[in-house]
Structures are given as structure tokens and as C-alpha cells.
mmCIF file of C-alpha atoms in Angstrom:
data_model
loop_
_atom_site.group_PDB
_atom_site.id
_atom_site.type_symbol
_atom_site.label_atom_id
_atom_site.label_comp_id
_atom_site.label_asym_id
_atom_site.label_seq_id
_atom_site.Cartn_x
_atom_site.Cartn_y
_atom_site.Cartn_z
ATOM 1 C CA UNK A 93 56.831 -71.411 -24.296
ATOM 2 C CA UNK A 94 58.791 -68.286 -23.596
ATOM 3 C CA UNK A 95 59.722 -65.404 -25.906
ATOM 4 C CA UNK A 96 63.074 -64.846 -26.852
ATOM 5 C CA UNK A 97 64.453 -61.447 -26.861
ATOM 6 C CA UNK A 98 67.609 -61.110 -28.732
ATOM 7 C CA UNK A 99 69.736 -58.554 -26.642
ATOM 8 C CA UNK A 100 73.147 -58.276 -27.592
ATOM 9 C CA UNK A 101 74.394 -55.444 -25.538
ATOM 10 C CA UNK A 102 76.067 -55.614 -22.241
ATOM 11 C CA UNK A 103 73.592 -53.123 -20.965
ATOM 12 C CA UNK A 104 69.905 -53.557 -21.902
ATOM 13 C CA UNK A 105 68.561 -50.799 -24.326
ATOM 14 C CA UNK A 106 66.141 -48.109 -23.089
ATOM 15 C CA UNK A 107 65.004 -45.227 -25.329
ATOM 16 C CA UNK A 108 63.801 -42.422 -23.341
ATOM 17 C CA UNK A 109 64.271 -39.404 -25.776
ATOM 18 C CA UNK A 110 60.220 -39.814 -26.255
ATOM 19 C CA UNK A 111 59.882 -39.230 -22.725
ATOM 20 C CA UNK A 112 62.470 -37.009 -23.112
ATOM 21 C CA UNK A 113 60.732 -34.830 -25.686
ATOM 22 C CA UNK A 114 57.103 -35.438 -24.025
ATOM 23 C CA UNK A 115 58.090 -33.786 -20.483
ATOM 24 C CA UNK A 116 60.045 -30.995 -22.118
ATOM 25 C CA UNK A 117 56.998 -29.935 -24.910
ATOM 26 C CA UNK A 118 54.298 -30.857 -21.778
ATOM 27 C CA UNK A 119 56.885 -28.166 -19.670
ATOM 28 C CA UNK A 120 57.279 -25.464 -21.951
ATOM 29 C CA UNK A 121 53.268 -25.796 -22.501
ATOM 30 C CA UNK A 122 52.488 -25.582 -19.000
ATOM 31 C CA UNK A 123 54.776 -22.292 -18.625
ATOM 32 C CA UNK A 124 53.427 -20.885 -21.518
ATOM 33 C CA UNK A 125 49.937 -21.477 -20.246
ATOM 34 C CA UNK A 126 50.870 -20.009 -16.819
ATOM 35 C CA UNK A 127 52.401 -17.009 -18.106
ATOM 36 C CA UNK A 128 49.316 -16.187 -20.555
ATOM 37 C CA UNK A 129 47.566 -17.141 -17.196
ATOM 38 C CA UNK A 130 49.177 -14.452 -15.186
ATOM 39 C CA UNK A 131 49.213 -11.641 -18.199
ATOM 40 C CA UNK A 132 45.414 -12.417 -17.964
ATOM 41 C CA UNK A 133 44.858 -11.465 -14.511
ATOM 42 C CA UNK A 134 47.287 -8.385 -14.325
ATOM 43 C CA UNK A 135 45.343 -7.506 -17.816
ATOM 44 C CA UNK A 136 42.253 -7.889 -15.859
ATOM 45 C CA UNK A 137 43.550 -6.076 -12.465
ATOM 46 C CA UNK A 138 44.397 -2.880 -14.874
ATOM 47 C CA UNK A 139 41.245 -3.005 -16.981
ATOM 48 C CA UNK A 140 38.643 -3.052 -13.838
ATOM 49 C CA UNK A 141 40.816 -0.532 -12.051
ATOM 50 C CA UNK A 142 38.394 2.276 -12.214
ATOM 51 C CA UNK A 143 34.963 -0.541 -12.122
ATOM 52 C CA UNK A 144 36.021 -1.125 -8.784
ATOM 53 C CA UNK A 145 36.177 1.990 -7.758
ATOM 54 C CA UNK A 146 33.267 3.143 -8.980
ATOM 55 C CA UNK A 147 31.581 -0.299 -7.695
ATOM 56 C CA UNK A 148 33.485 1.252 -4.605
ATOM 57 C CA UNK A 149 31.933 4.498 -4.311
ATOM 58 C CA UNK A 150 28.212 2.945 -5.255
ATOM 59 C CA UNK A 151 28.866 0.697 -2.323
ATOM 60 C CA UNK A 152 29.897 3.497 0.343
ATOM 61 C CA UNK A 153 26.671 6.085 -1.273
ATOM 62 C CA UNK A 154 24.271 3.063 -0.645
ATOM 63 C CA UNK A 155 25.309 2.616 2.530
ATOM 64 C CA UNK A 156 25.483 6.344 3.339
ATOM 65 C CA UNK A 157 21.935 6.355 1.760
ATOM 66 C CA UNK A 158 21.152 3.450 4.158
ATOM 67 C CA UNK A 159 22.050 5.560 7.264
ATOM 68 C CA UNK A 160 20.272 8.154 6.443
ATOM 69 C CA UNK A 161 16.923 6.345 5.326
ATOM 70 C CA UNK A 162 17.254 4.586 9.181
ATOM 71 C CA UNK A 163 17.906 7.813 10.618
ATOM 72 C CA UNK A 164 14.631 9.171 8.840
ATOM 73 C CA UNK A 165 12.422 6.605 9.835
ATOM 74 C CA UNK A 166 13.998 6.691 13.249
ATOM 75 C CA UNK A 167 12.448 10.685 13.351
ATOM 76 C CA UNK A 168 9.227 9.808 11.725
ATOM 77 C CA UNK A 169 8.457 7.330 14.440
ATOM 78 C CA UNK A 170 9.212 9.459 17.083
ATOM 79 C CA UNK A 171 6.875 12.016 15.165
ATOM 80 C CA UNK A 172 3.955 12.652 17.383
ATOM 81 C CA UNK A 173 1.375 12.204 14.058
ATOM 82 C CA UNK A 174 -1.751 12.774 16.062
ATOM 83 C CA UNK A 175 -0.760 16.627 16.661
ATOM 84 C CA UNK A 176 0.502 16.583 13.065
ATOM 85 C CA UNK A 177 -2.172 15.408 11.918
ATOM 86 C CA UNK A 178 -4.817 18.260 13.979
ATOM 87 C CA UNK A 179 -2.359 20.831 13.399
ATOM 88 C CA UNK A 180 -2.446 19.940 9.491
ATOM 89 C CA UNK A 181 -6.091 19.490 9.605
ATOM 90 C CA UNK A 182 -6.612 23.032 11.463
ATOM 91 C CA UNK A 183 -4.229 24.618 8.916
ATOM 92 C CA UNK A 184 -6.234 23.420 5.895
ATOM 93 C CA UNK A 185 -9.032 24.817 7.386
ATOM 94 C CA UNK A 186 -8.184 28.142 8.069
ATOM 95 C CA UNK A 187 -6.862 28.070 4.202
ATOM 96 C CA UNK A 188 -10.909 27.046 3.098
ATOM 97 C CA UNK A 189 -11.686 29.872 5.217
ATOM 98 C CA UNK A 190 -9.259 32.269 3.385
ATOM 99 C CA UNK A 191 -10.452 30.769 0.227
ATOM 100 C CA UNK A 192 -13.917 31.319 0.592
ATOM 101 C CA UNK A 193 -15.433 34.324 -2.009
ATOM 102 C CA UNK A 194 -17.432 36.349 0.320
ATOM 103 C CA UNK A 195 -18.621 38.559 -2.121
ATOM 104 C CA UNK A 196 -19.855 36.054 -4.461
ATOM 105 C CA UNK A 197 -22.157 34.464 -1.506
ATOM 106 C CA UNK A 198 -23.137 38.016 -0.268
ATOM 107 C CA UNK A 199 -23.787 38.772 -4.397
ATOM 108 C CA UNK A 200 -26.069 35.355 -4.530
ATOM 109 C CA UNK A 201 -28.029 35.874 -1.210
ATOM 110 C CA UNK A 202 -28.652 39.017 -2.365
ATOM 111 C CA UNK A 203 -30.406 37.894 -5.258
ATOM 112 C CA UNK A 204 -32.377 35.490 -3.768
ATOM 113 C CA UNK A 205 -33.247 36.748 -0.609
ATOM 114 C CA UNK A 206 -36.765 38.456 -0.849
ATOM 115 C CA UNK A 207 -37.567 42.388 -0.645
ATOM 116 C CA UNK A 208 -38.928 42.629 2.742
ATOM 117 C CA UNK A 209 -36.061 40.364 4.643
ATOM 118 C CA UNK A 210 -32.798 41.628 5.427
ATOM 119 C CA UNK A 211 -29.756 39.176 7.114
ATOM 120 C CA UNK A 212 -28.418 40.176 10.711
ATOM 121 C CA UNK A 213 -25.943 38.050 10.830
ATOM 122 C CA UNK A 214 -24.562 34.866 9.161
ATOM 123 C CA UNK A 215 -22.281 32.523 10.413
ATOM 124 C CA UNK A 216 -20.431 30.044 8.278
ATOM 125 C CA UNK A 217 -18.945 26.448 9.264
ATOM 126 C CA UNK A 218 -16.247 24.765 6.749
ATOM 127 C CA UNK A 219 -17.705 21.059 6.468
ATOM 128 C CA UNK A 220 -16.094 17.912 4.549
ATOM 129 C CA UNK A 221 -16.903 18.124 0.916
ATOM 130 C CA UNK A 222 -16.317 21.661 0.337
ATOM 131 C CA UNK A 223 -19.382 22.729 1.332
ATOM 132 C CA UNK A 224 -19.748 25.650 3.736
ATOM 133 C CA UNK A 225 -22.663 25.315 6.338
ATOM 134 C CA UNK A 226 -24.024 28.804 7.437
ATOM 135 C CA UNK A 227 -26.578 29.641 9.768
ATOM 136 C CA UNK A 228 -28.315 32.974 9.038
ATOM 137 C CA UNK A 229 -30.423 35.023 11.167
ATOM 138 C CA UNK A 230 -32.485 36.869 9.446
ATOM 139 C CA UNK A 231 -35.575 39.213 9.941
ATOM 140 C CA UNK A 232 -38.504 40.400 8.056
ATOM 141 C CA UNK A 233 -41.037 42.768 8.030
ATOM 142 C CA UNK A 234 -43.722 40.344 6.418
ATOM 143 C CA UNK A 235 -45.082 37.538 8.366
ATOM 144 C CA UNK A 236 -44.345 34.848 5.671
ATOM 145 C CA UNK A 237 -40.752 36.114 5.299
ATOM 146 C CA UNK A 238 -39.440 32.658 6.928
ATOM 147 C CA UNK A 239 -41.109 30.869 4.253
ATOM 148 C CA UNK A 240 -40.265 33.437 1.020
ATOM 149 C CA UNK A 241 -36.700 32.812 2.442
ATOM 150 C CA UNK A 242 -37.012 28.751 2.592
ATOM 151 C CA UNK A 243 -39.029 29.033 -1.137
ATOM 152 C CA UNK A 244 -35.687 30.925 -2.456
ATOM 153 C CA UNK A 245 -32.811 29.110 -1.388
ATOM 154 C CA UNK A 246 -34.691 25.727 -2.378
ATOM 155 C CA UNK A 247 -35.039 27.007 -6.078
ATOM 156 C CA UNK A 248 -31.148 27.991 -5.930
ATOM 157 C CA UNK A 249 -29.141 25.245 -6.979
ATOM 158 C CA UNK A 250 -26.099 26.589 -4.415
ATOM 159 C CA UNK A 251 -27.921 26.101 -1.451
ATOM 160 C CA UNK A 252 -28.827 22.952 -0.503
ATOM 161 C CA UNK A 253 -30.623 21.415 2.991
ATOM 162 C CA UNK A 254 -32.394 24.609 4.029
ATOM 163 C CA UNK A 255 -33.432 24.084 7.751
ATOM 164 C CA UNK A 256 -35.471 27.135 9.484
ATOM 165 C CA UNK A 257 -34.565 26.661 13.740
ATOM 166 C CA UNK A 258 -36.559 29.190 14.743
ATOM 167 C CA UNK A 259 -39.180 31.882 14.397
ATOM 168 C CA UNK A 260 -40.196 34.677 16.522
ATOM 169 C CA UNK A 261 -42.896 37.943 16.465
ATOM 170 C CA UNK A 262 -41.633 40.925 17.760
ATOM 171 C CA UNK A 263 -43.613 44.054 19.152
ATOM 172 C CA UNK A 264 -42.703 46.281 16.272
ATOM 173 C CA UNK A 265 -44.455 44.023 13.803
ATOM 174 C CA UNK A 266 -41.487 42.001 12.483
ATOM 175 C CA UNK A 267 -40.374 38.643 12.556
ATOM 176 C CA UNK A 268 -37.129 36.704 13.737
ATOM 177 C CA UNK A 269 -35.708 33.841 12.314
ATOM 178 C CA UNK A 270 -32.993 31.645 11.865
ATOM 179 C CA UNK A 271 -31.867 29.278 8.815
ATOM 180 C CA UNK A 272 -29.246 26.368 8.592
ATOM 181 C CA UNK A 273 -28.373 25.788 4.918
ATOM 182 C CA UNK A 274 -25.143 24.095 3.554
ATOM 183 C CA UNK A 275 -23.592 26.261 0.363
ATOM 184 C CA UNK A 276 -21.874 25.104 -2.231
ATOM 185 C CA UNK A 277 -19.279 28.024 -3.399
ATOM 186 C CA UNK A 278 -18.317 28.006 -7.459
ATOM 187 C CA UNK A 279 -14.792 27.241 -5.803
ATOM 188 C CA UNK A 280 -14.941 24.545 -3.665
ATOM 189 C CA UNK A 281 -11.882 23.901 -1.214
ATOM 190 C CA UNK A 282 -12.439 20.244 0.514
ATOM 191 C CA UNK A 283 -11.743 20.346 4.410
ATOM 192 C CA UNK A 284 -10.941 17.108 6.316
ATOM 193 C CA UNK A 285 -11.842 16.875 10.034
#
């Protein structure tokens, strides 16, 4: 059976004033939204003003900094580092040279050396290690000079690996000789080569 609708007016009755209200409240939301929307982003445009440029500037350094770090390691590979490296290596040692006390060695061999044997000439080598490797020719009026010699710079603590090369009688009565020991000076100035 079918509903009856009692409609007495010419025209049927529609009541869209809820609709009405609905789309005008849901309208002046959506503006209201949209203009706190836009206040927001001009708010945030002004506030990070000077962030960006300073983000900016960071950006344009690092790359700047980036250049330059390329352009470095553009020159360091077309650094010859073999010559570098001798030229660094012969410049140290001419520094251990410099550094070397000559007249606390002269002062030590001079104590141990014995009475009767007197140095003709010494020649020193810088080695790795700080140690300085000379070669002394010495000469003596005794025959056992060679070994007095050897005796002393075994009991001294600064010399170490005495090595006699060789030993020869002359006419006059004295003996030649040469030593190879390695010293070890109180300031010790380490050589690479």
C-alpha cells in the first residue's frame, strides 16, 4: 500500500534555508581558513627572511670552499712528491747535522780516549735513530793503543758497535788505525733516509 502525503499547496514545499545556512557557515569557514592560511605563509616568508640568507651565504662559502679544496688536490697531485720527499729528507739532515753538540762528543772522547792515542781525524755519518756513525782515525804511540781504544768506548755507554777496520806500524814506532762506532749524542735528532 502506498503512503499518503497530504500536500495542500499548489506548489510542493521545499525548505532549503538549512542548506541555505550550511553553504554560507561551510563558506565563511573556508575563507576564514584560507586567509589564516595565507597570513601563515607571508608570516613565515618575513620570519625566515634573514635564515635564508644566511642558509644562502653557507651555501655559496661551501661551495667556494669546494672549489678551492678541488683546486688543492688538483696541485698536490701534480706535486712531484718523490723530489719533495729527498729534498725534505736532505733538509732534515743537514738540520741533525747543525744540531749535533760537537763539543760535548770532542769533551767525551776526550775522556775516554787513552793517554798515548791522539784522533787525526773523525768523520761523522747522520744514521736513522738519531744515532751518529763516525769513523775515527786515530794513532798511537803504544802498540796496544787499537785495543785501549776498543776497551774504552765499550765501557762508555754513548758509544755503541765499536768496529776497528784497520791497523798499521809505521817506521817511527807508532801505530795507525781506524774505528767505526755509532754515538748516541745526549740530544738525539732522528734522521729519515
Amino acid at each position: 500500500m502506498k503512503a499518503l502525503h497530504l500536500n495542500l499547496a499548489s506548489r510542493p514545499y521545499r525548505d532549503y534555508r538549512p542548506v541555505y545556512a550550511v553553504v554560507v557557515v561551510t563558506s565563511l569557514l573556508m575563507a576564514f581558513l584560507m586567509l589564516n592560511n595565507i597570513d601563515t605563509y607571508y608570516s613565515y616568508v618575513r620570519e625566515t627572511k634573514t635564515t635564508r640568507s644566511k642558509i644562502a651565504q653557507l651555501d655559496a662559502d661551501a661551495q667556494s670552499e669546494q672549489r678551492r679544496a678541488e683546486a688543492a688536490d688538483a696541485q698536490l697531485k701534480s706535486a712531484d712528491l718523490t723530489t719533495l720527499d729527498s729534498e725534505t729528507k736532505f733538509i732534515n739532515a743537514r738540520l741533525a747535522e747543525r744540531a749535533f753538540s760537537w763539543s760535548e762528543f770532542l769533551d767525551r772522547l776526550e775522556r775516554i780516549l787513552p793517554n798515548d792515542v791522539r784522533i787525526k781525524s773523525v768523520t761523522p755519518s747522520f744514521v736513522k735513530g738519531g744515532l751518529v756513525h763516525l769513523e775515527l782515525a786515530c794513532e798511537s804511540k803504544a802498540n796496544g793503543g787499537m785495543l785501549a781504544t776498543l776497551d774504552h768506548l765499550i765501557a762508555d755507554k754513548r758509544f755503541i758497535n765499536p768496529f776497528p777496520h784497520n791497523e798499521s806500524a809505521l817506521p817511527d814506532g807508532t801505530t795507525t788505525f781506524n774505528i767505526g762506532v755509532d754515538y748516541l749524542p745526549t740530544v738525539q735528532r732522528v734522521v729519515e733516509k
